[in-house]
Tab-separated table of C-alpha atoms in Angstrom:
chain	number	residue	atom	x	y	z
A	1	UNK	CA	0.000	0.000	0.000
A	2	UNK	CA	1.447	3.440	-0.976
A	3	UNK	CA	2.911	5.387	1.878
A	4	UNK	CA	4.014	2.476	4.108
A	5	UNK	CA	7.678	2.906	3.190
A	6	UNK	CA	9.232	5.616	5.442
A	7	UNK	CA	10.893	7.388	2.517
A	8	UNK	CA	7.749	7.226	0.418
A	9	UNK	CA	5.831	8.711	3.357
A	10	UNK	CA	8.455	11.452	3.537
A	11	UNK	CA	7.921	12.336	-0.126
A	12	UNK	CA	4.156	12.526	0.371
A	13	UNK	CA	4.576	14.623	3.522
A	14	UNK	CA	6.917	17.125	1.848
A	15	UNK	CA	4.415	17.604	-0.948
A	16	UNK	CA	1.485	17.953	1.438
A	17	UNK	CA	3.127	20.678	3.555
A	18	UNK	CA	4.085	22.765	0.508
A	19	UNK	CA	7.806	22.174	0.028
A	20	UNK	CA	7.195	21.079	-3.567
A	21	UNK	CA	5.340	24.336	-4.276
A	22	UNK	CA	8.196	26.370	-2.807
A	23	UNK	CA	10.947	24.587	-4.732
A	24	UNK	CA	9.015	24.578	-8.016
A	25	UNK	CA	8.890	28.366	-7.825
A	26	UNK	CA	12.619	28.305	-8.684
A	27	UNK	CA	14.501	26.779	-11.594
A	28	UNK	CA	16.362	23.566	-10.702
A	29	UNK	CA	19.675	25.454	-10.669
A	30	UNK	CA	18.275	28.208	-8.450
A	31	UNK	CA	16.886	25.659	-5.994
A	32	UNK	CA	20.486	25.028	-4.911
A	33	UNK	CA	21.564	28.671	-4.769
A	34	UNK	CA	18.709	31.160	-4.367
A	35	UNK	CA	16.922	29.928	-1.247
A	36	UNK	CA	17.603	32.253	1.674
A	37	UNK	CA	16.009	32.641	5.084
A	38	UNK	CA	14.195	35.785	3.968
A	39	UNK	CA	12.154	33.970	1.285
A	40	UNK	CA	11.373	30.781	3.222
A	41	UNK	CA	7.999	30.626	5.017
A	42	UNK	CA	8.609	30.021	8.751
A	43	UNK	CA	6.620	26.778	8.711
A	44	UNK	CA	8.934	25.323	6.047
A	45	UNK	CA	12.200	26.653	7.464
A	46	UNK	CA	13.285	23.459	9.331
A	47	UNK	CA	12.644	21.341	6.220
A	48	UNK	CA	14.502	23.718	3.912
A	49	UNK	CA	17.406	24.014	6.355
A	50	UNK	CA	17.700	20.235	6.614
A	51	UNK	CA	17.093	19.090	3.040
A	52	UNK	CA	18.190	22.081	0.962
A	53	UNK	CA	20.680	24.206	2.902
A	54	UNK	CA	22.768	21.506	4.619
A	55	UNK	CA	22.192	22.808	8.147
A	56	UNK	CA	21.736	20.929	11.416
A	57	UNK	CA	18.119	20.902	12.590
A	58	UNK	CA	16.867	19.858	16.053
A	59	UNK	CA	14.698	16.769	15.954
A	60	UNK	CA	12.163	18.649	18.100
A	61	UNK	CA	11.576	21.046	15.168
A	62	UNK	CA	10.644	18.229	12.783
A	63	UNK	CA	7.330	16.463	12.258
A	64	UNK	CA	7.567	12.926	13.755
A	65	UNK	CA	6.661	11.406	10.363
A	66	UNK	CA	10.079	12.513	9.079
A	67	UNK	CA	12.205	10.741	11.699
A	68	UNK	CA	11.829	7.135	10.396
A	69	UNK	CA	12.882	8.342	6.937
A	70	UNK	CA	15.923	10.088	8.419
A	71	UNK	CA	16.826	6.872	10.216
A	72	UNK	CA	16.687	5.068	6.854
A	73	UNK	CA	18.904	7.759	5.334
A	74	UNK	CA	21.326	7.362	8.239
A	75	UNK	CA	21.504	3.598	7.704
A	76	UNK	CA	22.258	4.266	4.025
A	77	UNK	CA	25.044	6.710	4.962
A	78	UNK	CA	23.333	9.911	3.821
A	79	UNK	CA	22.172	11.518	7.107
A	80	UNK	CA	23.674	12.086	10.557
A	81	UNK	CA	22.027	12.235	13.993
A	82	UNK	CA	24.104	13.729	16.791
A	83	UNK	CA	23.987	15.226	20.292
A	84	UNK	CA	22.117	14.478	23.536
A	85	UNK	CA	19.348	16.764	22.270
A	86	UNK	CA	19.403	15.166	18.855
A	87	UNK	CA	19.936	17.144	15.703
A	88	UNK	CA	19.827	15.896	12.127
A	89	UNK	CA	21.930	16.907	9.131
A	90	UNK	CA	22.304	15.932	5.475
A	91	UNK	CA	25.421	17.859	4.592
A	92	UNK	CA	26.586	16.743	1.158
A	93	UNK	CA	23.171	16.268	-0.483
A	94	UNK	CA	20.502	18.714	-1.595
A	95	UNK	CA	16.831	17.906	-2.203
A	96	UNK	CA	15.345	19.249	-5.426
A	97	UNK	CA	11.927	19.089	-7.048
A	98	UNK	CA	12.349	18.467	-10.777
A	99	UNK	CA	9.702	17.515	-13.336
A	100	UNK	CA	7.349	16.518	-10.505
A	101	UNK	CA	9.971	14.272	-8.889
A	102	UNK	CA	11.920	14.473	-5.633
A	103	UNK	CA	15.645	14.120	-6.200
A	104	UNK	CA	18.439	13.930	-3.642
A	105	UNK	CA	21.732	14.640	-5.393
A	106	UNK	CA	25.184	15.953	-4.572
A	107	UNK	CA	25.483	19.547	-3.447
A	108	UNK	CA	27.124	21.465	-6.332
A	109	UNK	CA	30.933	21.395	-6.111
A	110	UNK	CA	33.882	20.246	-8.189
A	111	UNK	CA	34.267	17.241	-5.866
A	112	UNK	CA	30.709	15.926	-6.061
A	113	UNK	CA	30.245	12.353	-7.237
A	114	UNK	CA	26.424	12.244	-7.063
A	115	UNK	CA	25.836	14.423	-10.086
A	116	UNK	CA	22.708	16.127	-11.392
A	117	UNK	CA	22.838	19.133	-13.707
A	118	UNK	CA	21.489	20.925	-16.742
A	119	UNK	CA	22.557	18.085	-19.025
A	120	UNK	CA	20.459	15.650	-16.954
A	121	UNK	CA	17.360	17.737	-17.637
A	122	UNK	CA	18.195	18.274	-21.295
A	123	UNK	CA	18.578	14.541	-21.867
A	124	UNK	CA	15.240	13.796	-20.176
A	125	UNK	CA	13.554	16.262	-22.548
A	126	UNK	CA	14.730	14.159	-25.512
A	127	UNK	CA	13.331	10.800	-24.393
A	128	UNK	CA	9.993	9.969	-26.063
A	129	UNK	CA	7.024	8.588	-24.183
A	130	UNK	CA	7.088	4.828	-24.758
A	131	UNK	CA	6.216	1.817	-22.650
A	132	UNK	CA	8.161	-1.309	-21.844
A	133	UNK	CA	11.649	-1.564	-20.392
A	134	UNK	CA	14.529	0.869	-20.109
A	135	UNK	CA	18.240	0.708	-19.335
A	136	UNK	CA	19.814	3.740	-17.659
A	137	UNK	CA	23.612	3.660	-17.987
A	138	UNK	CA	25.789	5.888	-15.782
A	139	UNK	CA	22.624	6.411	-13.776
A	140	UNK	CA	24.157	8.442	-10.932
A	141	UNK	CA	21.550	9.393	-8.302
A	142	UNK	CA	18.867	8.121	-10.659
A	143	UNK	CA	17.112	11.066	-12.299
A	144	UNK	CA	16.682	9.383	-15.698
A	145	UNK	CA	15.554	6.169	-13.979
A	146	UNK	CA	12.955	8.095	-11.962
A	147	UNK	CA	11.773	10.014	-15.017
A	148	UNK	CA	11.293	6.812	-17.015
A	149	UNK	CA	9.680	4.904	-14.138
A	150	UNK	CA	7.249	7.751	-13.456
A	151	UNK	CA	6.104	7.354	-17.056
A	152	UNK	CA	5.385	3.669	-16.509
A	153	UNK	CA	8.595	1.971	-17.660
A	154	UNK	CA	10.490	-0.799	-15.886
A	155	UNK	CA	14.028	0.517	-15.436
A	156	UNK	CA	17.416	-0.999	-14.682
A	157	UNK	CA	19.960	1.613	-13.676
A	158	UNK	CA	23.662	0.713	-14.000
A	159	UNK	CA	26.224	2.791	-12.108
A	160	UNK	CA	29.833	2.079	-11.095
A	161	UNK	CA	29.740	4.338	-7.992
A	162	UNK	CA	28.281	2.244	-5.151
A	163	UNK	CA	27.117	5.283	-3.196
A	164	UNK	CA	25.203	6.551	-6.213
A	165	UNK	CA	23.582	3.130	-6.590
A	166	UNK	CA	22.284	3.370	-3.015
A	167	UNK	CA	21.089	6.947	-3.581
A	168	UNK	CA	19.201	5.886	-6.711
A	169	UNK	CA	17.336	3.361	-4.553
A	170	UNK	CA	16.608	6.051	-1.956
A	171	UNK	CA	15.241	8.384	-4.632
A	172	UNK	CA	13.063	5.633	-6.078
A	173	UNK	CA	11.510	5.064	-2.653
A	174	UNK	CA	11.093	8.797	-2.086
A	175	UNK	CA	8.970	8.946	-5.251
A	176	UNK	CA	7.089	5.679	-4.713
A	177	UNK	CA	8.514	3.983	-7.841
A	178	UNK	CA	10.764	1.468	-6.084
A	179	UNK	CA	8.830	-1.402	-7.687
A	180	UNK	CA	9.839	-0.159	-11.164
A	181	UNK	CA	13.482	0.875	-10.588
A	182	UNK	CA	16.255	-1.693	-10.141
A	183	UNK	CA	19.615	-0.031	-9.318
A	184	UNK	CA	22.633	-2.193	-10.130
A	185	UNK	CA	26.294	-1.599	-9.404
A	186	UNK	CA	27.937	-2.224	-12.749
A	187	UNK	CA	30.572	-0.750	-15.028
A	188	UNK	CA	28.170	-0.119	-17.893
A	189	UNK	CA	26.763	-3.571	-18.800
A	190	UNK	CA	29.492	-5.686	-17.173
A	191	UNK	CA	27.222	-7.065	-14.400
A	192	UNK	CA	23.959	-6.814	-16.337
A	193	UNK	CA	22.206	-10.095	-17.217
A	194	UNK	CA	21.444	-10.732	-20.877
A	195	UNK	CA	18.374	-8.985	-22.216
A	196	UNK	CA	17.226	-6.143	-24.446
A	197	UNK	CA	15.450	-2.873	-23.745
A	198	UNK	CA	13.021	-0.608	-25.550
A	199	UNK	CA	14.971	2.464	-24.434
A	200	UNK	CA	18.618	2.848	-23.479
A	201	UNK	CA	19.582	6.199	-21.982
A	202	UNK	CA	23.013	7.316	-20.839
A	203	UNK	CA	24.260	10.516	-19.206
A	204	UNK	CA	27.942	9.527	-19.031
A	205	UNK	CA	31.119	11.460	-18.309
A	206	UNK	CA	31.145	13.347	-21.605
A	207	UNK	CA	33.113	16.612	-21.525
A	208	UNK	CA	36.154	16.771	-23.799
A	209	UNK	CA	39.105	17.362	-21.439
A	210	UNK	CA	42.693	17.594	-22.772
A	211	UNK	CA	45.136	14.877	-21.670
A	212	UNK	CA	46.834	15.491	-18.332
A	213	UNK	CA	44.247	17.971	-17.033
A	214	UNK	CA	42.750	16.780	-13.704
A	215	UNK	CA	38.958	16.831	-13.907
A	216	UNK	CA	35.991	15.330	-11.983
A	217	UNK	CA	35.396	11.743	-13.089
A	218	UNK	CA	31.656	12.391	-13.396
A	219	UNK	CA	32.416	14.790	-16.264
A	220	UNK	CA	35.687	13.648	-17.855
A	221	UNK	CA	34.863	12.157	-21.257
A	222	UNK	CA	38.472	11.908	-22.395
A	223	UNK	CA	40.299	14.102	-24.911
A	224	UNK	CA	37.601	14.016	-27.601
A	225	UNK	CA	34.602	13.668	-25.248
A	226	UNK	CA	33.742	10.179	-26.537
A	227	UNK	CA	35.828	8.017	-24.199
A	228	UNK	CA	32.806	6.552	-22.388
A	229	UNK	CA	30.261	7.097	-25.164
A	230	UNK	CA	32.165	4.807	-27.547
A	231	UNK	CA	32.160	2.110	-24.856
A	232	UNK	CA	28.401	2.517	-24.522
A	233	UNK	CA	27.940	2.261	-28.292
A	234	UNK	CA	29.920	-1.001	-28.219
A	235	UNK	CA	27.331	-2.428	-25.782
A	236	UNK	CA	24.221	-1.531	-27.794
A	237	UNK	CA	23.971	-4.487	-30.197
A	238	UNK	CA	21.943	-7.092	-28.339
A	239	UNK	CA	20.774	-4.525	-25.758
A	240	UNK	CA	18.351	-2.669	-28.034
A	241	UNK	CA	14.987	-4.348	-28.563
A	242	UNK	CA	13.550	-4.330	-32.112
A	243	UNK	CA	12.735	-0.689	-32.947
A	244	UNK	CA	14.474	0.340	-29.719
A	245	UNK	CA	16.505	3.528	-29.450
A	246	UNK	CA	19.398	4.776	-27.348
A	247	UNK	CA	19.829	8.393	-26.245
A	248	UNK	CA	22.911	10.181	-24.965
A	249	UNK	CA	24.635	13.570	-25.126
A	250	UNK	CA	28.029	15.173	-24.822
A	251	UNK	CA	30.427	18.085	-25.248
A	252	UNK	CA	32.903	17.033	-27.922
A	253	UNK	CA	36.194	18.439	-29.142
A	254	UNK	CA	35.794	19.715	-32.698
A	255	UNK	CA	37.901	21.203	-35.434
A	256	UNK	CA	36.543	21.578	-38.945
A	257	UNK	CA	34.721	18.283	-38.462
A	258	UNK	CA	31.760	17.991	-36.073
A	259	UNK	CA	33.180	16.378	-33.942
A	260	UNK	CA	36.823	15.209	-34.108
A	261	UNK	CA	35.619	11.653	-33.390
A	262	UNK	CA	33.324	11.570	-36.435
A	263	UNK	CA	35.487	9.072	-38.355
A	264	UNK	CA	35.569	6.741	-35.328
A	265	UNK	CA	31.770	6.965	-35.074
A	266	UNK	CA	31.358	6.133	-38.775
A	267	UNK	CA	33.635	3.128	-38.403
A	268	UNK	CA	31.709	1.854	-35.356
A	269	UNK	CA	28.364	2.439	-37.046
A	270	UNK	CA	29.362	0.257	-40.011
A	271	UNK	CA	30.979	-2.422	-37.857
A	272	UNK	CA	28.096	-2.727	-35.378
A	273	UNK	CA	25.186	-2.071	-37.729
A	274	UNK	CA	23.940	1.084	-36.020
A	275	UNK	CA	22.338	4.279	-37.257
A	276	UNK	CA	23.620	7.279	-35.299
A	277	UNK	CA	22.259	10.791	-35.486
A	278	UNK	CA	24.073	13.693	-33.814
A	279	UNK	CA	22.178	16.920	-33.244
A	280	UNK	CA	24.639	19.757	-32.616
A	281	UNK	CA	23.007	22.583	-30.660
A	282	UNK	CA	25.831	25.028	-29.848
A	283	UNK	CA	29.564	25.560	-29.675
A	284	UNK	CA	32.213	27.331	-27.615
A	285	UNK	CA	35.637	28.397	-28.805
A	286	UNK	CA	38.481	26.315	-27.352
A	287	UNK	CA	42.261	26.212	-27.534
A	288	UNK	CA	42.884	29.948	-27.508
A	289	UNK	CA	42.462	31.009	-23.882
A	290	UNK	CA	38.695	31.250	-24.342
A	291	UNK	CA	36.020	31.511	-21.677
A	292	UNK	CA	35.523	27.762	-22.107
A	293	UNK	CA	39.224	27.065	-21.527
A	294	UNK	CA	39.117	29.157	-18.346
A	295	UNK	CA	36.012	27.323	-17.102
A	296	UNK	CA	37.695	23.939	-17.600
A	297	UNK	CA	40.821	25.291	-15.860
A	298	UNK	CA	38.846	26.603	-12.862
A	299	UNK	CA	37.010	23.305	-12.448
A	300	UNK	CA	40.298	21.429	-12.715
A	301	UNK	CA	41.927	23.506	-9.989
A	302	UNK	CA	38.921	23.176	-7.672
A	303	UNK	CA	38.768	19.430	-8.256
A	304	UNK	CA	42.371	18.887	-7.193
A	305	UNK	CA	41.891	21.160	-4.161
A	306	UNK	CA	44.129	23.964	-5.395
A	307	UNK	CA	43.414	27.619	-4.711
A	308	UNK	CA	41.888	29.338	-7.725
A	309	UNK	CA	43.998	32.503	-7.870
A	310	UNK	CA	44.542	34.741	-10.865
A	311	UNK	CA	48.013	33.303	-11.448
A	312	UNK	CA	47.021	29.643	-10.978
A	313	UNK	CA	44.004	30.123	-13.239
A	314	UNK	CA	46.111	31.724	-15.956
A	315	UNK	CA	48.702	28.933	-15.754
A	316	UNK	CA	46.089	26.155	-15.911
A	317	UNK	CA	44.216	27.940	-18.720
A	318	UNK	CA	47.406	27.955	-20.789
A	319	UNK	CA	47.753	24.197	-20.194
A	320	UNK	CA	44.124	23.590	-21.181
A	321	UNK	CA	44.414	25.765	-24.302
A	322	UNK	CA	47.598	24.032	-25.403
A	323	UNK	CA	45.981	20.648	-24.800
A	324	UNK	CA	43.057	21.466	-27.081
A	325	UNK	CA	45.388	22.945	-29.699
A	326	UNK	CA	47.521	19.771	-29.676
A	327	UNK	CA	44.352	17.777	-30.382
A	328	UNK	CA	43.541	19.991	-33.347
A	329	UNK	CA	40.445	21.302	-31.580
A	330	UNK	CA	39.498	24.960	-31.852
A	331	UNK	CA	36.010	24.555	-30.416
A	332	UNK	CA	33.786	22.224	-28.425
A	333	UNK	CA	30.264	21.372	-29.564
A	334	UNK	CA	27.244	20.410	-27.483
A	335	UNK	CA	25.359	17.502	-29.029
A	336	UNK	CA	22.655	14.897	-28.527
A	337	UNK	CA	22.915	11.438	-30.056
A	338	UNK	CA	20.185	8.973	-30.992
A	339	UNK	CA	21.192	5.410	-31.914
A	340	UNK	CA	19.175	2.561	-33.432
A	341	UNK	CA	19.987	-0.651	-35.256
A	342	UNK	CA	20.473	-0.454	-39.036
A	343	UNK	CA	21.880	-3.160	-41.252
A	344	UNK	CA	24.667	-1.210	-42.957
A	345	UNK	CA	25.200	1.489	-40.356
A	346	UNK	CA	25.402	5.238	-40.870
A	347	UNK	CA	26.125	8.524	-39.109
A	348	UNK	CA	24.172	11.704	-39.743
A	349	UNK	CA	24.760	15.171	-38.308
A	350	UNK	CA	21.923	17.628	-37.784
A	351	UNK	CA	23.562	20.998	-37.185
A	352	UNK	CA	21.094	23.428	-35.604
A	353	UNK	CA	23.580	25.890	-34.096
A	354	UNK	CA	22.532	29.513	-34.130
A	355	UNK	CA	23.886	31.598	-37.004
A	356	UNK	CA	24.998	34.056	-34.326
A	357	UNK	CA	28.145	32.529	-32.749
A	358	UNK	CA	27.766	34.644	-29.605
A	359	UNK	CA	24.578	32.729	-28.737
A	360	UNK	CA	26.092	29.958	-26.626
A	361	UNK	CA	22.977	28.278	-25.216
A	362	UNK	CA	24.487	24.878	-24.451
A	363	UNK	CA	21.854	22.202	-24.876
A	364	UNK	CA	19.325	24.467	-26.549
A	365	UNK	CA	19.562	26.765	-29.581
A	366	UNK	CA	17.509	29.442	-27.818
């Protein structure tokens, strides 16, 4: 019966008291940055402090229905209870309300390993409404799995990070879809039993990062951005059901070709019998000290725990720029990819970038 699971009861309670209405008044990105004490209704303050702001909250300030769920989160390693007058905290996670779903994910930082971001949302927007079964590769805290399960699909989520696997299970319970989401610790399909799926979705590490530049593993897609994506493509034959499709996305290194890895994709398409379509939505200049180079450099420094000073940022930006230049890349392109089976294999590129190069909208043209 719905609501008997402590975490499912928590999700229902948070919606009933209005936390969903508060969070949905902000964009997903702003939910992690714009909430301040001055805009939070007093009755919701303990909940927002605990689940959104990472503060300690006295147990006496919380509705008793929440405590069993916090105990479950503690047993899973995501919450802490301390002190003779007990207080609760959830320090490295933030609760968001996205597309009608509750999602606990890592608090934004260069060190986070429980990732959810703008690319997660953009990928979900590309997945058509179909029934049947789905495979979510690189599932992280489980947003794609939740999104698919909420639309009636049976989902297996594969993730190499054990903590993320546990958090995916927590999020499934929080949304009452635990009977349709099966989290599995697996390096892509390595531990997955044989079987095919109507939909395969993957939000992998997919940012093109020059060799030798330290970068968070949740984002590092290798020098051309296709390091993990090509491994996923290798797994698709036998995993796609008849008329099934796979969906992924990335930020690829590009020169005159879109992207540099286009020849490798064509070769794999012919060898594996797959039809691949890349939709390129935007680009950023790279390899010349650009804003993109500086952003990669700043993330790199933060990830390795170095101070981001003007001099350290300039030095790392030079390294990043030279790395892209050595690859022959003078830009990076944001793209989506759809893959299906096709006897002879082919690769098509749909280039929808704005004719105005200053319009860098990432996953959307406008």
